CSV table of C-alpha atoms and ligand atoms in Angstrom, one decimal:
chain,number,residue,atom,x,y,z
A,1,MET,CA,-29.7,-14.1,-14.7
A,2,SER,CA,-31.5,-14.3,-18.1
A,3,ALA,CA,-35.2,-15.2,-18.3
A,4,THR,CA,-34.1,-18.6,-19.8
A,5,ASP,CA,-31.9,-19.3,-16.8
A,6,GLU,CA,-34.6,-18.3,-14.3
A,7,GLN,CA,-37.2,-20.5,-16.0
A,8,ALA,CA,-34.8,-23.4,-16.0
A,9,LEU,CA,-34.0,-22.9,-12.3
A,10,LYS,CA,-37.6,-22.7,-11.3
A,11,CYS,CA,-38.4,-25.9,-13.0
A,12,THR,CA,-35.5,-27.9,-11.8
A,13,THR,CA,-36.5,-27.2,-8.2
A,14,ASN,CA,-40.1,-28.1,-8.9
A,15,PRO,CA,-40.3,-30.1,-12.1
A,16,GLY,CA,-44.0,-30.4,-12.5
A,17,THR,CA,-46.1,-31.6,-9.7
A,18,GLY,CA,-49.4,-31.7,-11.6
A,19,ASP,CA,-50.5,-28.5,-10.1
A,20,SER,CA,-48.2,-26.2,-12.1
A,21,GLY,CA,-51.1,-24.2,-13.5
A,22,PHE,CA,-50.3,-25.2,-17.0
A,23,THR,CA,-52.9,-26.8,-19.3
A,24,VAL,CA,-50.0,-29.1,-20.4
A,25,PRO,CA,-47.4,-29.3,-17.6
A,26,PHE,CA,-43.9,-30.4,-18.5
A,27,VAL,CA,-44.4,-33.6,-16.3
A,28,ASP,CA,-47.4,-34.7,-14.4
A,29,LEU,CA,-46.1,-36.8,-11.5
A,30,ALA,CA,-49.4,-36.6,-9.6
A,31,THR,CA,-51.4,-38.4,-12.4
A,32,HIS,CA,-48.5,-40.8,-12.9
A,33,THR,CA,-48.4,-41.7,-9.2
A,34,ARG,CA,-52.2,-42.3,-9.0
A,35,SER,CA,-51.7,-45.2,-11.4
A,36,PHE,CA,-49.9,-47.3,-8.8
A,37,LEU,CA,-50.8,-45.6,-5.6
A,38,ASP,CA,-52.7,-48.5,-4.0
A,39,GLU,CA,-49.9,-50.9,-4.4
A,40,ALA,CA,-47.4,-48.3,-3.1
A,41,GLU,CA,-49.5,-47.7,0.0
A,42,THR,CA,-49.4,-51.4,0.8
A,43,ALA,CA,-45.7,-51.7,0.2
A,44,ILE,CA,-44.9,-48.7,2.3
A,45,ARG,CA,-47.0,-50.0,5.2
A,46,GLU,CA,-45.1,-53.3,5.0
A,47,VAL,CA,-41.7,-51.5,5.2
A,48,ALA,CA,-43.0,-49.4,8.1
A,49,LEU,CA,-44.2,-52.5,10.0
A,50,ARG,CA,-41.0,-54.3,9.4
A,51,ALA,CA,-39.2,-51.1,10.4
A,52,SER,CA,-36.1,-52.0,8.4
A,53,PHE,CA,-35.5,-48.6,6.8
A,54,ILE,CA,-31.8,-48.8,5.8
A,55,LEU,CA,-30.6,-51.5,3.5
A,56,GLY,CA,-33.7,-53.5,4.2
A,57,GLU,CA,-35.2,-56.4,2.2
A,58,ASP,CA,-36.8,-54.2,-0.5
A,59,THR,CA,-33.4,-52.6,-1.3
A,60,THR,CA,-31.8,-56.0,-1.8
A,61,ARG,CA,-34.7,-57.4,-3.8
A,62,PHE,CA,-34.9,-54.3,-6.0
A,63,GLU,CA,-31.1,-54.6,-6.6
A,64,ASP,CA,-31.7,-58.2,-7.7
A,65,GLU,CA,-34.6,-57.3,-9.9
A,66,PHE,CA,-32.9,-54.4,-11.5
A,67,SER,CA,-29.7,-56.4,-12.3
A,68,ALA,CA,-31.9,-59.1,-13.8
A,69,TYR,CA,-33.8,-56.5,-15.9
A,70,LEU,CA,-30.5,-55.0,-17.2
A,71,GLY,CA,-28.8,-58.3,-17.7
A,72,VAL,CA,-25.8,-57.6,-15.4
A,73,LYS,CA,-24.5,-59.4,-12.4
A,74,TYR,CA,-24.6,-56.7,-9.7
A,75,ALA,CA,-26.7,-53.7,-8.9
A,76,ILE,CA,-25.8,-51.5,-5.9
A,77,GLY,CA,-28.4,-49.0,-4.8
A,78,VAL,CA,-27.1,-45.6,-3.7
A,79,GLY,CA,-28.4,-42.3,-2.5
A,80,ASN,CA,-28.8,-40.5,-5.9
A,81,GLY,CA,-27.5,-40.4,-9.4
A,82,LEU,CA,-24.6,-38.0,-8.7
A,83,ASP,CA,-23.3,-40.4,-6.0
A,84,ALA,CA,-23.8,-43.4,-8.4
A,85,LEU,CA,-21.3,-41.6,-10.8
A,86,ARG,CA,-19.0,-40.4,-8.1
A,87,LEU,CA,-18.8,-43.8,-6.3
A,88,ALA,CA,-18.4,-45.7,-9.6
A,89,LEU,CA,-15.4,-43.5,-10.4
A,90,GLU,CA,-14.0,-43.9,-6.9
A,91,SER,CA,-14.3,-47.7,-7.1
A,92,LEU,CA,-12.5,-47.6,-10.3
A,93,GLU,CA,-9.7,-45.8,-8.5
A,94,VAL,CA,-10.0,-42.6,-10.5
A,95,GLY,CA,-8.8,-39.7,-8.4
A,96,ALA,CA,-6.5,-36.7,-8.0
A,97,GLY,CA,-4.2,-36.1,-11.0
A,98,ASP,CA,-6.5,-38.1,-13.3
A,99,GLU,CA,-8.5,-36.8,-16.2
A,100,VAL,CA,-12.0,-38.0,-17.2
A,101,ILE,CA,-13.6,-37.2,-20.5
A,102,ALA,CA,-17.2,-36.1,-20.6
A,103,PRO,CA,-19.5,-34.3,-23.0
A,104,ALA,CA,-20.0,-30.5,-22.7
A,105,ASN,CA,-23.7,-30.9,-23.3
A,106,THR,CA,-24.9,-32.7,-20.2
A,107,PHE,CA,-26.4,-32.1,-16.8
A,108,ILE,CA,-23.9,-30.7,-14.3
A,109,ALA,CA,-23.9,-33.9,-12.2
A,110,THR,CA,-21.7,-35.7,-14.8
A,111,ALA,CA,-19.0,-33.1,-14.3
A,112,LEU,CA,-19.5,-32.8,-10.5
A,113,ALA,CA,-18.9,-36.5,-10.1
A,114,ILE,CA,-15.5,-36.2,-11.8
A,115,HIS,CA,-14.7,-33.2,-9.6
A,116,GLY,CA,-16.0,-35.1,-6.6
A,117,VAL,CA,-13.2,-37.7,-6.8
A,118,GLY,CA,-10.6,-35.1,-7.2
A,119,ALA,CA,-10.1,-35.7,-11.0
A,120,THR,CA,-10.3,-33.1,-13.7
A,121,PRO,CA,-13.2,-33.1,-16.2
A,122,VAL,CA,-12.1,-32.8,-19.8
A,123,PHE,CA,-15.0,-31.8,-21.9
A,124,VAL,CA,-15.6,-32.7,-25.6
A,125,ASP,CA,-18.1,-31.4,-28.1
A,126,CYS,CA,-21.1,-33.4,-29.3
A,127,ASP,CA,-22.0,-34.9,-32.7
A,128,PRO,CA,-24.3,-32.5,-34.5
A,129,GLN,CA,-26.5,-35.4,-35.7
A,130,THR,CA,-27.1,-37.3,-32.5
A,131,TYR,CA,-25.9,-34.9,-29.8
A,132,GLY,CA,-24.0,-37.8,-28.3
A,133,ILE,CA,-20.3,-37.3,-27.3
A,134,GLU,CA,-18.3,-37.0,-30.6
A,135,SER,CA,-16.0,-40.0,-30.6
A,136,LYS,CA,-13.3,-38.5,-32.9
A,137,LEU,CA,-13.0,-35.6,-30.5
A,138,VAL,CA,-12.8,-38.1,-27.6
A,139,GLU,CA,-9.8,-39.8,-29.3
A,140,SER,CA,-8.0,-36.5,-29.6
A,141,ALA,CA,-8.8,-35.5,-26.0
A,142,VAL,CA,-7.0,-38.6,-24.6
A,143,THR,CA,-3.7,-37.8,-22.7
A,144,PRO,CA,-1.4,-39.9,-20.6
A,145,ARG,CA,-3.5,-38.8,-17.6
A,146,THR,CA,-6.9,-39.9,-19.0
A,147,ARG,CA,-8.4,-42.7,-16.9
A,148,ALA,CA,-12.0,-42.8,-18.0
A,149,ILE,CA,-14.8,-41.7,-20.3
A,150,ILE,CA,-18.4,-40.9,-19.2
A,151,PRO,CA,-20.7,-41.1,-22.2
A,152,VAL,CA,-24.2,-39.7,-21.4
A,153,HIS,CA,-27.3,-41.3,-22.8
A,154,LEU,CA,-28.8,-37.9,-23.1
A,155,ALA,CA,-32.6,-37.3,-23.3
A,156,GLY,CA,-33.1,-41.0,-23.3
A,157,ARG,CA,-31.1,-41.8,-26.4
A,158,ALA,CA,-28.4,-44.4,-26.4
A,159,ALA,CA,-25.0,-42.9,-27.0
A,160,ASP,CA,-23.0,-44.5,-29.8
A,161,MET,CA,-20.9,-46.8,-27.6
A,162,LYS,CA,-19.0,-48.9,-30.2
A,163,PRO,CA,-16.3,-46.3,-31.1
A,164,LEU,CA,-16.0,-45.4,-27.4
A,165,LEU,CA,-15.5,-49.0,-26.4
A,166,ASP,CA,-12.8,-49.2,-29.1
A,167,ILE,CA,-11.0,-46.1,-27.8
A,168,ALA,CA,-11.2,-47.3,-24.2
A,169,LYS,CA,-9.7,-50.7,-25.2
A,170,GLN,CA,-6.9,-49.1,-27.2
A,171,HIS,CA,-5.9,-46.7,-24.4
A,172,GLY,CA,-6.7,-48.8,-21.4
A,173,LEU,CA,-9.5,-46.5,-20.2
A,174,LYS,CA,-12.6,-47.3,-18.1
A,175,ILE,CA,-16.1,-46.3,-19.3
A,176,VAL,CA,-18.8,-45.2,-16.8
A,177,GLU,CA,-22.1,-44.8,-18.5
A,178,ASP,CA,-24.4,-42.0,-17.3
A,179,VAL,CA,-27.8,-43.7,-17.7
A,180,ALA,CA,-29.8,-41.2,-15.6
A,181,GLN,CA,-32.0,-40.3,-18.5
A,182,ALA,CA,-32.2,-43.6,-20.3
A,183,PRO,CA,-33.3,-46.6,-18.1
A,184,GLY,CA,-34.7,-49.2,-20.5
A,185,ALA,CA,-32.9,-47.9,-23.6
A,186,LYS,CA,-31.1,-50.6,-25.6
A,187,TYR,CA,-28.0,-50.5,-27.8
A,188,GLU,CA,-26.9,-52.9,-30.6
A,189,LEU,CA,-23.4,-54.2,-30.2
A,190,SER,CA,-21.0,-55.2,-33.0
A,191,ASP,CA,-22.1,-58.8,-32.7
A,192,GLY,CA,-25.7,-57.9,-33.3
A,193,THR,CA,-26.9,-58.4,-29.8
A,194,HIS,CA,-28.9,-55.8,-28.0
A,195,ARG,CA,-27.9,-54.8,-24.5
A,196,HIS,CA,-29.4,-52.3,-22.1
A,197,CYS,CA,-27.7,-49.0,-21.7
A,198,GLY,CA,-25.9,-49.3,-18.3
A,199,ALA,CA,-24.8,-52.8,-19.2
A,200,LEU,CA,-22.4,-51.9,-21.9
A,201,ALA,CA,-19.2,-51.0,-20.1
A,202,ASN,CA,-17.5,-51.0,-16.7
A,203,ALA,CA,-20.3,-49.4,-14.8
A,204,GLY,CA,-23.8,-48.0,-15.5
A,205,CYS,CA,-25.1,-45.2,-13.3
A,206,PHE,CA,-28.8,-44.5,-12.8
A,207,SER,CA,-30.8,-41.8,-11.1
A,208,PHE,CA,-34.3,-42.4,-9.6
A,209,TYR,CA,-35.0,-38.7,-9.2
A,210,PRO,CA,-38.8,-38.4,-9.4
A,211,GLY,CA,-39.0,-36.9,-12.9
A,212,LYS,CA,-36.8,-39.5,-14.5
A,213,ASN,CA,-38.3,-42.3,-16.6
A,214,LEU,CA,-37.9,-44.6,-13.5
A,215,GLY,CA,-38.3,-42.2,-10.5
A,216,CYS,CA,-39.0,-42.8,-6.9
A,217,TRP,CA,-40.5,-40.5,-4.2
A,218,GLY,CA,-37.3,-38.7,-3.3
A,219,ASP,CA,-33.7,-39.2,-4.2
A,220,GLY,CA,-32.2,-42.5,-5.3
A,221,GLY,CA,-29.6,-44.0,-7.6
A,222,LEU,CA,-27.9,-47.2,-8.5
A,223,VAL,CA,-24.7,-48.5,-10.1
A,224,ALA,CA,-24.8,-51.6,-12.3
A,225,THR,CA,-21.8,-53.7,-13.1
A,226,ASP,CA,-20.5,-57.2,-14.0
A,227,ASP,CA,-17.4,-56.7,-12.0
A,228,GLN,CA,-17.5,-58.4,-8.6
A,229,ASN,CA,-14.6,-56.4,-7.3
A,230,LEU,CA,-16.2,-53.2,-8.2
A,231,ALA,CA,-19.5,-54.3,-6.7
A,232,ASP,CA,-17.8,-55.1,-3.4
A,233,LYS,CA,-16.1,-51.8,-3.3
A,234,LEU,CA,-19.3,-49.9,-4.0
A,235,ARG,CA,-21.1,-51.8,-1.2
A,236,GLN,CA,-18.5,-50.7,1.2
A,237,LEU,CA,-18.2,-47.1,0.0
A,238,ARG,CA,-21.9,-46.5,0.2
A,239,HIS,CA,-22.0,-47.8,3.8
A,240,TYR,CA,-19.2,-46.0,5.7
A,241,GLY,CA,-16.5,-48.2,4.2
A,242,GLN,CA,-17.5,-51.2,6.2
A,243,LYS,CA,-18.3,-54.8,5.3
A,244,VAL,CA,-18.5,-56.0,8.9
A,245,ARG,CA,-20.2,-53.5,11.3
A,246,TYR,CA,-17.7,-51.0,12.8
A,247,GLN,CA,-14.8,-52.5,10.8
A,248,HIS,CA,-14.0,-49.6,8.4
A,249,THR,CA,-11.6,-50.8,5.8
A,250,VAL,CA,-11.9,-47.7,3.5
A,251,LYS,CA,-13.0,-44.1,3.9
A,252,GLY,CA,-16.6,-44.5,2.8
A,253,CYS,CA,-19.6,-42.3,2.9
A,254,ASN,CA,-23.3,-42.6,3.6
A,255,SER,CA,-25.1,-43.1,0.3
A,256,ARG,CA,-27.7,-45.9,0.5
A,257,LEU,CA,-30.9,-46.4,-1.5
A,258,ASP,CA,-33.7,-46.1,1.2
A,259,THR,CA,-35.8,-49.2,1.7
A,260,LEU,CA,-38.9,-47.1,1.2
A,261,GLN,CA,-37.7,-45.8,-2.1
A,262,ALA,CA,-36.7,-49.3,-3.2
A,263,ALA,CA,-40.2,-50.5,-2.3
A,264,ILE,CA,-41.7,-47.9,-4.7
A,265,LEU,CA,-39.2,-48.8,-7.4
A,266,ARG,CA,-40.0,-52.5,-7.1
A,267,ILE,CA,-43.6,-51.6,-8.1
A,268,LYS,CA,-42.5,-49.3,-10.9
A,269,LEU,CA,-39.8,-51.4,-12.5
A,270,PRO,CA,-42.2,-54.0,-14.1
A,271,ARG,CA,-44.1,-51.1,-15.7
A,272,LEU,CA,-41.0,-49.3,-17.1
A,273,ASP,CA,-41.0,-50.9,-20.5
A,274,ASP,CA,-44.7,-50.2,-21.0
A,275,TRP,CA,-44.2,-46.5,-19.9
A,276,ASN,CA,-41.2,-46.2,-22.2
A,277,ALA,CA,-43.2,-47.7,-25.1
A,278,LYS,CA,-45.9,-45.0,-24.5
A,279,ARG,CA,-43.2,-42.3,-24.6
A,280,ILE,CA,-42.0,-43.7,-27.9
A,281,LEU,CA,-45.5,-43.5,-29.3
A,282,ARG,CA,-45.9,-40.0,-28.1
A,283,ALA,CA,-42.6,-39.1,-29.8
A,284,GLN,CA,-43.7,-40.7,-33.1
A,285,ARG,CA,-47.0,-38.7,-32.9
A,286,TYR,CA,-45.1,-35.4,-32.3
A,287,ARG,CA,-43.1,-36.2,-35.4
A,288,GLU,CA,-46.3,-36.8,-37.4
A,289,LEU,CA,-48.2,-33.7,-36.0
A,290,LEU,CA,-45.2,-31.5,-36.7
A,291,ALA,CA,-44.0,-33.0,-40.0
A,292,GLU,CA,-45.2,-30.0,-42.0
A,293,VAL,CA,-43.4,-27.4,-39.9
A,294,ALA,CA,-40.3,-26.6,-41.9
A,295,ASP,CA,-38.6,-24.5,-39.3
A,296,ILE,CA,-38.2,-27.3,-36.8
A,297,GLU,CA,-35.4,-29.9,-36.7
A,298,PHE,CA,-35.4,-33.2,-34.9
A,299,HIS,CA,-32.4,-35.2,-33.8
A,300,ASP,CA,-33.9,-38.3,-32.5
A,301,ALA,CA,-33.7,-40.8,-35.3
A,302,GLY,CA,-32.4,-44.2,-34.5
A,303,PRO,CA,-33.3,-47.8,-34.1
A,304,ARG,CA,-36.6,-48.5,-32.2
A,305,GLY,CA,-35.9,-48.9,-28.5
A,306,SER,CA,-32.6,-47.1,-28.6
A,307,HIS,CA,-34.4,-43.9,-27.5
A,308,VAL,CA,-36.8,-43.9,-24.5
A,309,TYR,CA,-37.6,-40.2,-24.7
A,310,HIS,CA,-36.9,-38.9,-21.3
A,311,LEU,CA,-37.1,-35.7,-23.3
A,312,PHE,CA,-38.6,-34.9,-26.7
A,313,VAL,CA,-36.3,-32.1,-28.0
A,314,ILE,CA,-37.0,-29.9,-31.0
A,315,GLU,CA,-34.6,-27.3,-32.5
A,316,THR,CA,-35.3,-24.0,-34.0
A,317,ASP,CA,-33.6,-20.6,-34.5
A,318,GLN,CA,-36.6,-19.0,-32.9
A,319,ARG,CA,-36.4,-21.0,-29.7
A,320,ASP,CA,-36.8,-18.2,-27.1
A,321,LYS,CA,-39.8,-16.7,-28.9
A,322,LEU,CA,-41.4,-20.2,-29.3
A,323,HIS,CA,-40.8,-20.8,-25.6
A,324,THR,CA,-42.7,-17.6,-24.7
A,325,HIS,CA,-45.5,-18.3,-27.2
A,326,LEU,CA,-46.0,-21.8,-25.7
A,327,THR,CA,-46.0,-20.6,-22.1
A,328,GLN,CA,-48.7,-18.1,-23.0
A,329,ALA,CA,-50.7,-21.0,-24.6
A,330,GLY,CA,-50.5,-22.8,-21.2
A,331,ILE,CA,-47.8,-25.2,-22.3
A,332,GLU,CA,-44.8,-25.7,-20.1
A,333,THR,CA,-41.5,-26.4,-22.0
A,334,LEU,CA,-38.0,-26.5,-20.7
A,335,ILE,CA,-34.5,-26.1,-22.1
A,336,HIS,CA,-32.0,-28.9,-21.6
A,337,TYR,CA,-29.7,-27.2,-21.0
A,338,PRO,CA,-29.5,-23.4,-21.5
A,339,ARG,CA,-25.8,-23.4,-20.8
A,340,PRO,CA,-23.2,-26.1,-21.6
A,341,ILE,CA,-21.1,-27.2,-18.7
A,342,HIS,CA,-17.9,-25.6,-19.9
A,343,LEU,CA,-19.6,-22.2,-19.7
A,344,GLN,CA,-21.1,-22.7,-16.3
A,345,PRO,CA,-19.6,-20.3,-13.7
A,346,ALA,CA,-19.0,-23.3,-11.4
A,347,PHE,CA,-16.4,-24.6,-13.8
A,348,ALA,CA,-14.9,-21.3,-14.8
A,349,ASP,CA,-11.6,-22.4,-13.1
A,350,LEU,CA,-11.1,-25.0,-15.9
A,351,GLY,CA,-10.5,-22.1,-18.3
A,352,TYR,CA,-12.9,-22.9,-21.1
A,353,LYS,CA,-14.4,-20.1,-23.2
A,354,ALA,CA,-17.3,-19.5,-25.5
A,355,GLY,CA,-16.6,-21.0,-28.9
A,356,ASP,CA,-14.7,-24.0,-27.6
A,357,PHE,CA,-17.6,-26.4,-28.3
A,358,PRO,CA,-19.7,-25.0,-31.2
A,359,CYS,CA,-22.1,-27.9,-31.4
A,360,ALA,CA,-23.0,-27.9,-27.7
A,361,GLU,CA,-23.3,-24.1,-27.7
A,362,ARG,CA,-25.5,-24.0,-30.8
A,363,ALA,CA,-27.7,-26.7,-29.3
A,364,ALA,CA,-28.0,-24.7,-26.1
A,365,ARG,CA,-29.3,-21.7,-28.1
A,366,ARG,CA,-31.8,-23.7,-30.2
A,367,MET,CA,-33.2,-26.6,-28.2
A,368,LEU,CA,-36.6,-26.8,-26.6
A,369,SER,CA,-38.0,-29.8,-24.7
A,370,LEU,CA,-41.7,-30.5,-25.2
A,371,PRO,CA,-43.9,-32.2,-22.6
A,372,ILE,CA,-43.6,-36.0,-23.0
A,373,TYR,CA,-44.7,-38.7,-20.5
A,374,PRO,CA,-46.8,-41.8,-20.5
A,375,GLU,CA,-49.9,-40.0,-19.2
A,376,LEU,CA,-49.9,-37.2,-21.8
A,377,SER,CA,-53.3,-37.3,-23.5
A,378,ASP,CA,-54.0,-37.0,-27.3
A,379,GLU,CA,-55.8,-33.7,-26.5
A,380,GLN,CA,-52.9,-32.3,-24.6
A,381,GLN,CA,-50.5,-33.3,-27.3
A,382,ASP,CA,-52.7,-31.9,-30.0
A,383,HIS,CA,-52.8,-28.6,-28.1
A,384,VAL,CA,-49.0,-28.5,-28.1
A,385,ALA,CA,-48.7,-29.3,-31.8
A,386,ASP,CA,-51.4,-26.8,-32.7
A,387,ALA,CA,-49.7,-24.0,-30.8
A,388,ILE,CA,-46.4,-24.8,-32.5
A,389,ARG,CA,-47.9,-24.8,-35.9
A,390,LYS,CA,-49.7,-21.5,-35.2
A,391,PHE,CA,-46.4,-19.9,-34.2
A,392,PHE,CA,-44.7,-20.8,-37.4
A,393,GLN,CA,-47.6,-19.9,-39.7
B,1,PLP,C1,-30.5,-36.5,-13.2
B,1,PLP,C2,-29.1,-36.7,-13.8
B,1,PLP,C3,-28.0,-37.0,-13.0
B,1,PLP,C4,-28.0,-36.9,-11.5
B,1,PLP,O1,-29.0,-37.6,-10.8
B,1,PLP,P1,-29.5,-37.2,-9.3
B,1,PLP,O2,-30.2,-38.4,-8.9
B,1,PLP,O3,-30.3,-36.0,-9.5
B,1,PLP,O4,-28.3,-36.9,-8.5
B,1,PLP,C5,-26.9,-37.3,-13.6
B,1,PLP,N1,-26.7,-37.2,-14.9
B,1,PLP,C6,-27.7,-36.9,-15.7
B,1,PLP,C7,-27.5,-36.8,-17.2
B,1,PLP,C8,-29.0,-36.6,-15.2
B,1,PLP,O5,-30.0,-36.2,-16.0
């Protein structure tokens, strides 16, 4: 295992708890949590006193509030983001013998969800300007077996959906959006209207993993859709395949959004836009503070609101050295992701090799994610920018 891999592994198991020992941790969930802790304690007490822990009132109410926020008809809370993707595919009747197109540069969950329904992931490279899935390559990856595309709104940036929606229409494919990193991001459609990511296609899949822009206190996820039939199926699948107790119409599973988690999310959702706005300001400030550094590239340009900066990613040929330099300066940075999915040992059976997706592979060698979160202070951000400038001097 390389040093980069080890670092990435360490930090995915414990992505910043506020006591990481860094002057500038990658995320600071302890400080974040303090800002709404009193309300959370009250809400949790109420759930406890009602003792309705599974599919309780807060789950239903959060689903209603989240669907209203997104502007979709239905929201179905599930156990985590991976299950959101997997159950969305299953509800769309994607299964064995089918192919699903996904970007090579994403988190492993996107591909595992496809594998989870028995379908085959077909990876495509990214666009070198936006790092979104490259639509021209999507078009050429379509075969008679293709059933769906999963665009990923990576790092918090809306993927370019228009060409994908056109391809899907032309070939009769479904689109399942992976919105795990981009709750609150918006995208402008052809008619000039703006819609939330996750409300643009057949289904939008969210993760409430603690470190995400909208995170709970454990695992959680949700599928958003305007399709009543899909919503019905999802509600059954997440709950042992039953609509009526002990009448199991399909082979479901157990993947429900806990009432306690929903209670936390109900407190956080009204603050999401404000937190995202703070992330956007921090990103803008990084751009200003680092404008003079010629050796860094940014790939985050786009209309305001179309990027909610789950991550602030910079690119440089000297990535590994910069990473070490920043660690020594007390700054925690991460690499998203050090190895594209097609080169992960877990998917070796698909037969991809190095060189298949040059854009994703180059990005994996050059990208570094800097600390960004609503609670990041000016002083902390200055410290990061100073350390980066010093490195390139
Ligand atoms: C976090 C994440 C997921 C999975 O979410 P979990 O809640 O951890 O299962 C899926 N896709 C992407 C792009 C993610 O970042």
